[in-house]
CSV table of C-alpha atoms in Angstrom, one decimal:
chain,number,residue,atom,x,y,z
A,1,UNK,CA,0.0,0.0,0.0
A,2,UNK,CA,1.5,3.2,-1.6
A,3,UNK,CA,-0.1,5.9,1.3
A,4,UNK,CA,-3.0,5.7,3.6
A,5,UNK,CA,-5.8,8.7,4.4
A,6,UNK,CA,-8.3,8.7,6.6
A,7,UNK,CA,-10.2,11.9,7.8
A,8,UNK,CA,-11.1,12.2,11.1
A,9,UNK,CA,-12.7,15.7,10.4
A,10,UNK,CA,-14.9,16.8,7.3
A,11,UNK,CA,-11.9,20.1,6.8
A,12,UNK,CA,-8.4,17.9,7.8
A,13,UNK,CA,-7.4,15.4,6.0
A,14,UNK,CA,-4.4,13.0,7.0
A,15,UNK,CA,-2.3,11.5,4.7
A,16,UNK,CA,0.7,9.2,5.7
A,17,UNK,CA,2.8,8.6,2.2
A,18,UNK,CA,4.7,5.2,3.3
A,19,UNK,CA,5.3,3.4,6.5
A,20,UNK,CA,7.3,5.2,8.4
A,21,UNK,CA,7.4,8.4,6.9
A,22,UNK,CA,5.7,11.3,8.6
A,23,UNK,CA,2.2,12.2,8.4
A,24,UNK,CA,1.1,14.7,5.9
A,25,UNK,CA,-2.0,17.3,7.7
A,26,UNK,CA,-3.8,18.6,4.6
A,27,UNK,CA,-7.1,21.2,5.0
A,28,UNK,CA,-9.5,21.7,2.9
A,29,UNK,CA,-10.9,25.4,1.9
A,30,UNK,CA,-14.2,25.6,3.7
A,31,UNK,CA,-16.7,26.1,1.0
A,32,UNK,CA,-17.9,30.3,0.1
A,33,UNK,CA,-21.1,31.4,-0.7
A,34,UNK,CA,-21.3,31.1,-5.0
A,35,UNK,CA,-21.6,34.7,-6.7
A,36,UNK,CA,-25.1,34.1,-7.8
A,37,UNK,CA,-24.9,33.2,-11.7
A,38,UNK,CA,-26.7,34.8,-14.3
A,39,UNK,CA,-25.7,32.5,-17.4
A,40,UNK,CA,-24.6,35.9,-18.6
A,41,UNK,CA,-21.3,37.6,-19.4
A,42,UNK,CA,-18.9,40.8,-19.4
A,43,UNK,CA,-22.0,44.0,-18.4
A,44,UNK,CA,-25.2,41.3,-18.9
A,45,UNK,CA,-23.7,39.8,-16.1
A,46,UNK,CA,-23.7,42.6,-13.8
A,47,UNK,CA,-26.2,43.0,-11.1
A,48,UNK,CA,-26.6,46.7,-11.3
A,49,UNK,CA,-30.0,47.9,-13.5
A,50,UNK,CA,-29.8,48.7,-17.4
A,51,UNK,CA,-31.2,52.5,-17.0
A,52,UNK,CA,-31.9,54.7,-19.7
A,53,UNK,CA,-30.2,57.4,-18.4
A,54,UNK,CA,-27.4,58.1,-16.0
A,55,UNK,CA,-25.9,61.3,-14.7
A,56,UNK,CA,-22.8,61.0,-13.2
A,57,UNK,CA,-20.1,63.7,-11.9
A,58,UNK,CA,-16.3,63.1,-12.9
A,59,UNK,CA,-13.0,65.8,-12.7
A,60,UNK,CA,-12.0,66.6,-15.7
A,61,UNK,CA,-9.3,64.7,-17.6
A,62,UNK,CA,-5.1,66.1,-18.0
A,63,UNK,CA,-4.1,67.9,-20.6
A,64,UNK,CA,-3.9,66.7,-24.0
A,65,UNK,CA,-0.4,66.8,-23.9
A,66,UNK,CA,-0.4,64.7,-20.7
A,67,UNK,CA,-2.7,62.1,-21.6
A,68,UNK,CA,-0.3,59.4,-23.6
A,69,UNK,CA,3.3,58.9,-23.7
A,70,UNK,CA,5.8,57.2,-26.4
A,71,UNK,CA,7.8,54.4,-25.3
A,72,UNK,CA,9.8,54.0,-28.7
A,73,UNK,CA,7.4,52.0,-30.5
A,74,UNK,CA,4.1,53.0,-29.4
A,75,UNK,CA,2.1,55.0,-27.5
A,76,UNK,CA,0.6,53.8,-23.6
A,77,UNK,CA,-1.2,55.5,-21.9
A,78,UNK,CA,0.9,58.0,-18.6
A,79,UNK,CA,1.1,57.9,-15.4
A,80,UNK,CA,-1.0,61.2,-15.0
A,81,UNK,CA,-3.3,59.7,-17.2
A,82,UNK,CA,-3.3,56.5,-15.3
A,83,UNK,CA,-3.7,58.1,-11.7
A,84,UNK,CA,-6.4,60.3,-13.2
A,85,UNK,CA,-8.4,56.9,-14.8
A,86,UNK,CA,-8.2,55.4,-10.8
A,87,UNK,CA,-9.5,58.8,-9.0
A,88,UNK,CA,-12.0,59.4,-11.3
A,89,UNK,CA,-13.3,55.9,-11.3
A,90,UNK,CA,-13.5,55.7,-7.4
A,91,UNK,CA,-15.4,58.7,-8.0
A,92,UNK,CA,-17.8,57.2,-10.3
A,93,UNK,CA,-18.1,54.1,-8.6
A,94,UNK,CA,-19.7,55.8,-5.7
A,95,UNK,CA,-22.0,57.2,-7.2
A,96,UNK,CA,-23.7,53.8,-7.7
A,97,UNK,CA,-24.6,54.3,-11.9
A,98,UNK,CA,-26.6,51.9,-13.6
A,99,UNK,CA,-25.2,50.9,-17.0
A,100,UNK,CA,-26.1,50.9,-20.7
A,101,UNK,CA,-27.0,48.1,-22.5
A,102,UNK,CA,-26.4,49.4,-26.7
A,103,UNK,CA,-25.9,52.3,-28.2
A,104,UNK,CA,-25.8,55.6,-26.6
A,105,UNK,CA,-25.7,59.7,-26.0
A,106,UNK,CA,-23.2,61.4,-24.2
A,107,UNK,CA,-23.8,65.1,-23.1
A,108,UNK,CA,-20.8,66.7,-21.0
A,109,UNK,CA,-21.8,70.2,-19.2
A,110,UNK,CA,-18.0,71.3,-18.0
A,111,UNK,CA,-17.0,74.6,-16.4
A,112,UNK,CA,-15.5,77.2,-18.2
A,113,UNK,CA,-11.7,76.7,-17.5
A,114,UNK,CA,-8.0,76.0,-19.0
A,115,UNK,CA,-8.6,72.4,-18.3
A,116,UNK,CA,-11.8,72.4,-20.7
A,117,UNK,CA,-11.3,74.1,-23.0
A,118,UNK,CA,-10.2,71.5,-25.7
A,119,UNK,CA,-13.6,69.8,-26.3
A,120,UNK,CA,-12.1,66.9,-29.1
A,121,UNK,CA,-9.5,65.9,-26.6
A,122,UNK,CA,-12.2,65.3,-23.8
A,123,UNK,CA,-14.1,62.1,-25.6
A,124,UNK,CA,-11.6,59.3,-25.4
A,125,UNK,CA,-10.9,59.1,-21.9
A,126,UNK,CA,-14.0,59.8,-20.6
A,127,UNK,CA,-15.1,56.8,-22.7
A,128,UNK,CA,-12.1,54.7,-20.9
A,129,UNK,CA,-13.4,56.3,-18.1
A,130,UNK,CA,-17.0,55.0,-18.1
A,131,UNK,CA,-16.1,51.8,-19.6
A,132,UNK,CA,-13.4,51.1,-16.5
A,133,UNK,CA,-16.5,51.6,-14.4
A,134,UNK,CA,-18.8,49.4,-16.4
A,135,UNK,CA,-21.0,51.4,-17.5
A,136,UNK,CA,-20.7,51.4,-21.2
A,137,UNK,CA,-19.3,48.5,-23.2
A,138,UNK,CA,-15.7,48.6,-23.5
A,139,UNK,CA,-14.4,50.2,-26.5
A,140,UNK,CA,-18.2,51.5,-27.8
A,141,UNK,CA,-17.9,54.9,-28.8
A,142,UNK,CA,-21.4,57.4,-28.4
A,143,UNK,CA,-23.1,57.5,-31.1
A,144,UNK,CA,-23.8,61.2,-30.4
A,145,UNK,CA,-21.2,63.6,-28.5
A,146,UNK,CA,-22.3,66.6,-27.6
A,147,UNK,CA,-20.0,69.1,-24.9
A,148,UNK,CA,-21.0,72.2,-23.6
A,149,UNK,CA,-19.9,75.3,-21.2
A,150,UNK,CA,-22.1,75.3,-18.2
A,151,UNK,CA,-22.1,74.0,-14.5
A,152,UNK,CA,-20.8,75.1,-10.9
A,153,UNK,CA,-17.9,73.8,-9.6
A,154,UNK,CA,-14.7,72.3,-11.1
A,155,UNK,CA,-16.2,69.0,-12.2
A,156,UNK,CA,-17.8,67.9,-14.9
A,157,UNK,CA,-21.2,66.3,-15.5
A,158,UNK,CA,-21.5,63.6,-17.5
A,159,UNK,CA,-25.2,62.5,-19.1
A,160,UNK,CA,-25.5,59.2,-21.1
A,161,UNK,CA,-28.4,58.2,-22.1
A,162,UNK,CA,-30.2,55.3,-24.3
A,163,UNK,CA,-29.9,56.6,-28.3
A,164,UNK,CA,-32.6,56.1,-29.9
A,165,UNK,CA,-31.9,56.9,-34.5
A,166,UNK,CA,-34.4,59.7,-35.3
């Protein structure tokens, strides 16, 4: 006989290898509660609501300059960038959005200030942005943009909603 196990308890098991060779003490993971399944994946799989529209309050994104850096063959995304993409989504997160299920609207109302002023250079990482948190599907861009001047405060405030073709 190669090794012997018995269990004395349903979480330890005992396992002796050979005769004479010291006993092996083995536990088993105590069983977790299951995520509850869906039979869905990626955003159909989330438990938060499809809404048709969701307002949400983000800072604004760096500079343009700032925003991606060349590493002699390509360019990645920077550290300001990066740091920017983790405060802004804790941000986001907390505000508990629901998410979009197809195609969609983005309206941003920003403050008037240095940091805004380049409207073009706003749409991609806000897009990372809201697809980091889940609430869009990653890499979908809106099928209508729209930015304007308005607003209190230094933050910006972002609408998406359901788009519906005309």
């Amino acid at each position: 006989m190669p090794f012997s196990s018995f269990t004395p308890f349903s979480t330890t098991t005992i396992v002796v290898p050979r005769a004479g060779a010291r006993p092996l003490t083995v536990e088993k993971a105590r069983p977790r509660a299951a995520a509850p399944k869906t039979g869905r994946f990626g955003l159909a799989a989330e438990p938060r609501p499809i809404a048709r529209k969701i307002e949400v309050k983000a800072p604004p994104p760096p500079p343009a300059a700032q925003l991606y850096v060349h590493n002699g063959q390509n360019y990645v995304r920077s550290d300001v960038f990066e740091q920017w993409l983790d405060e802004a989504a804790r941000r986001v997160i907390a505000q508990k959005p629901g998410r979009m299920s197809g195609g969609y609207a983005m309206e941003i109302v920003a403050p008037r200030t240095a940091r805004t002023r380049h409207f073009g250079v706003m749409e991609r990482p806000l897009i990372e942005l809201l697809s980091r948190c889940r609430v869009i599907t990653y890499g979908q861009s809106p099928d209508r943009f729209s930015v304007s001047y308005g607003g209190l405060g230094r933050e910006l405030t972002l609408t998406v909603t359901e788009f519906v073709a005309p």
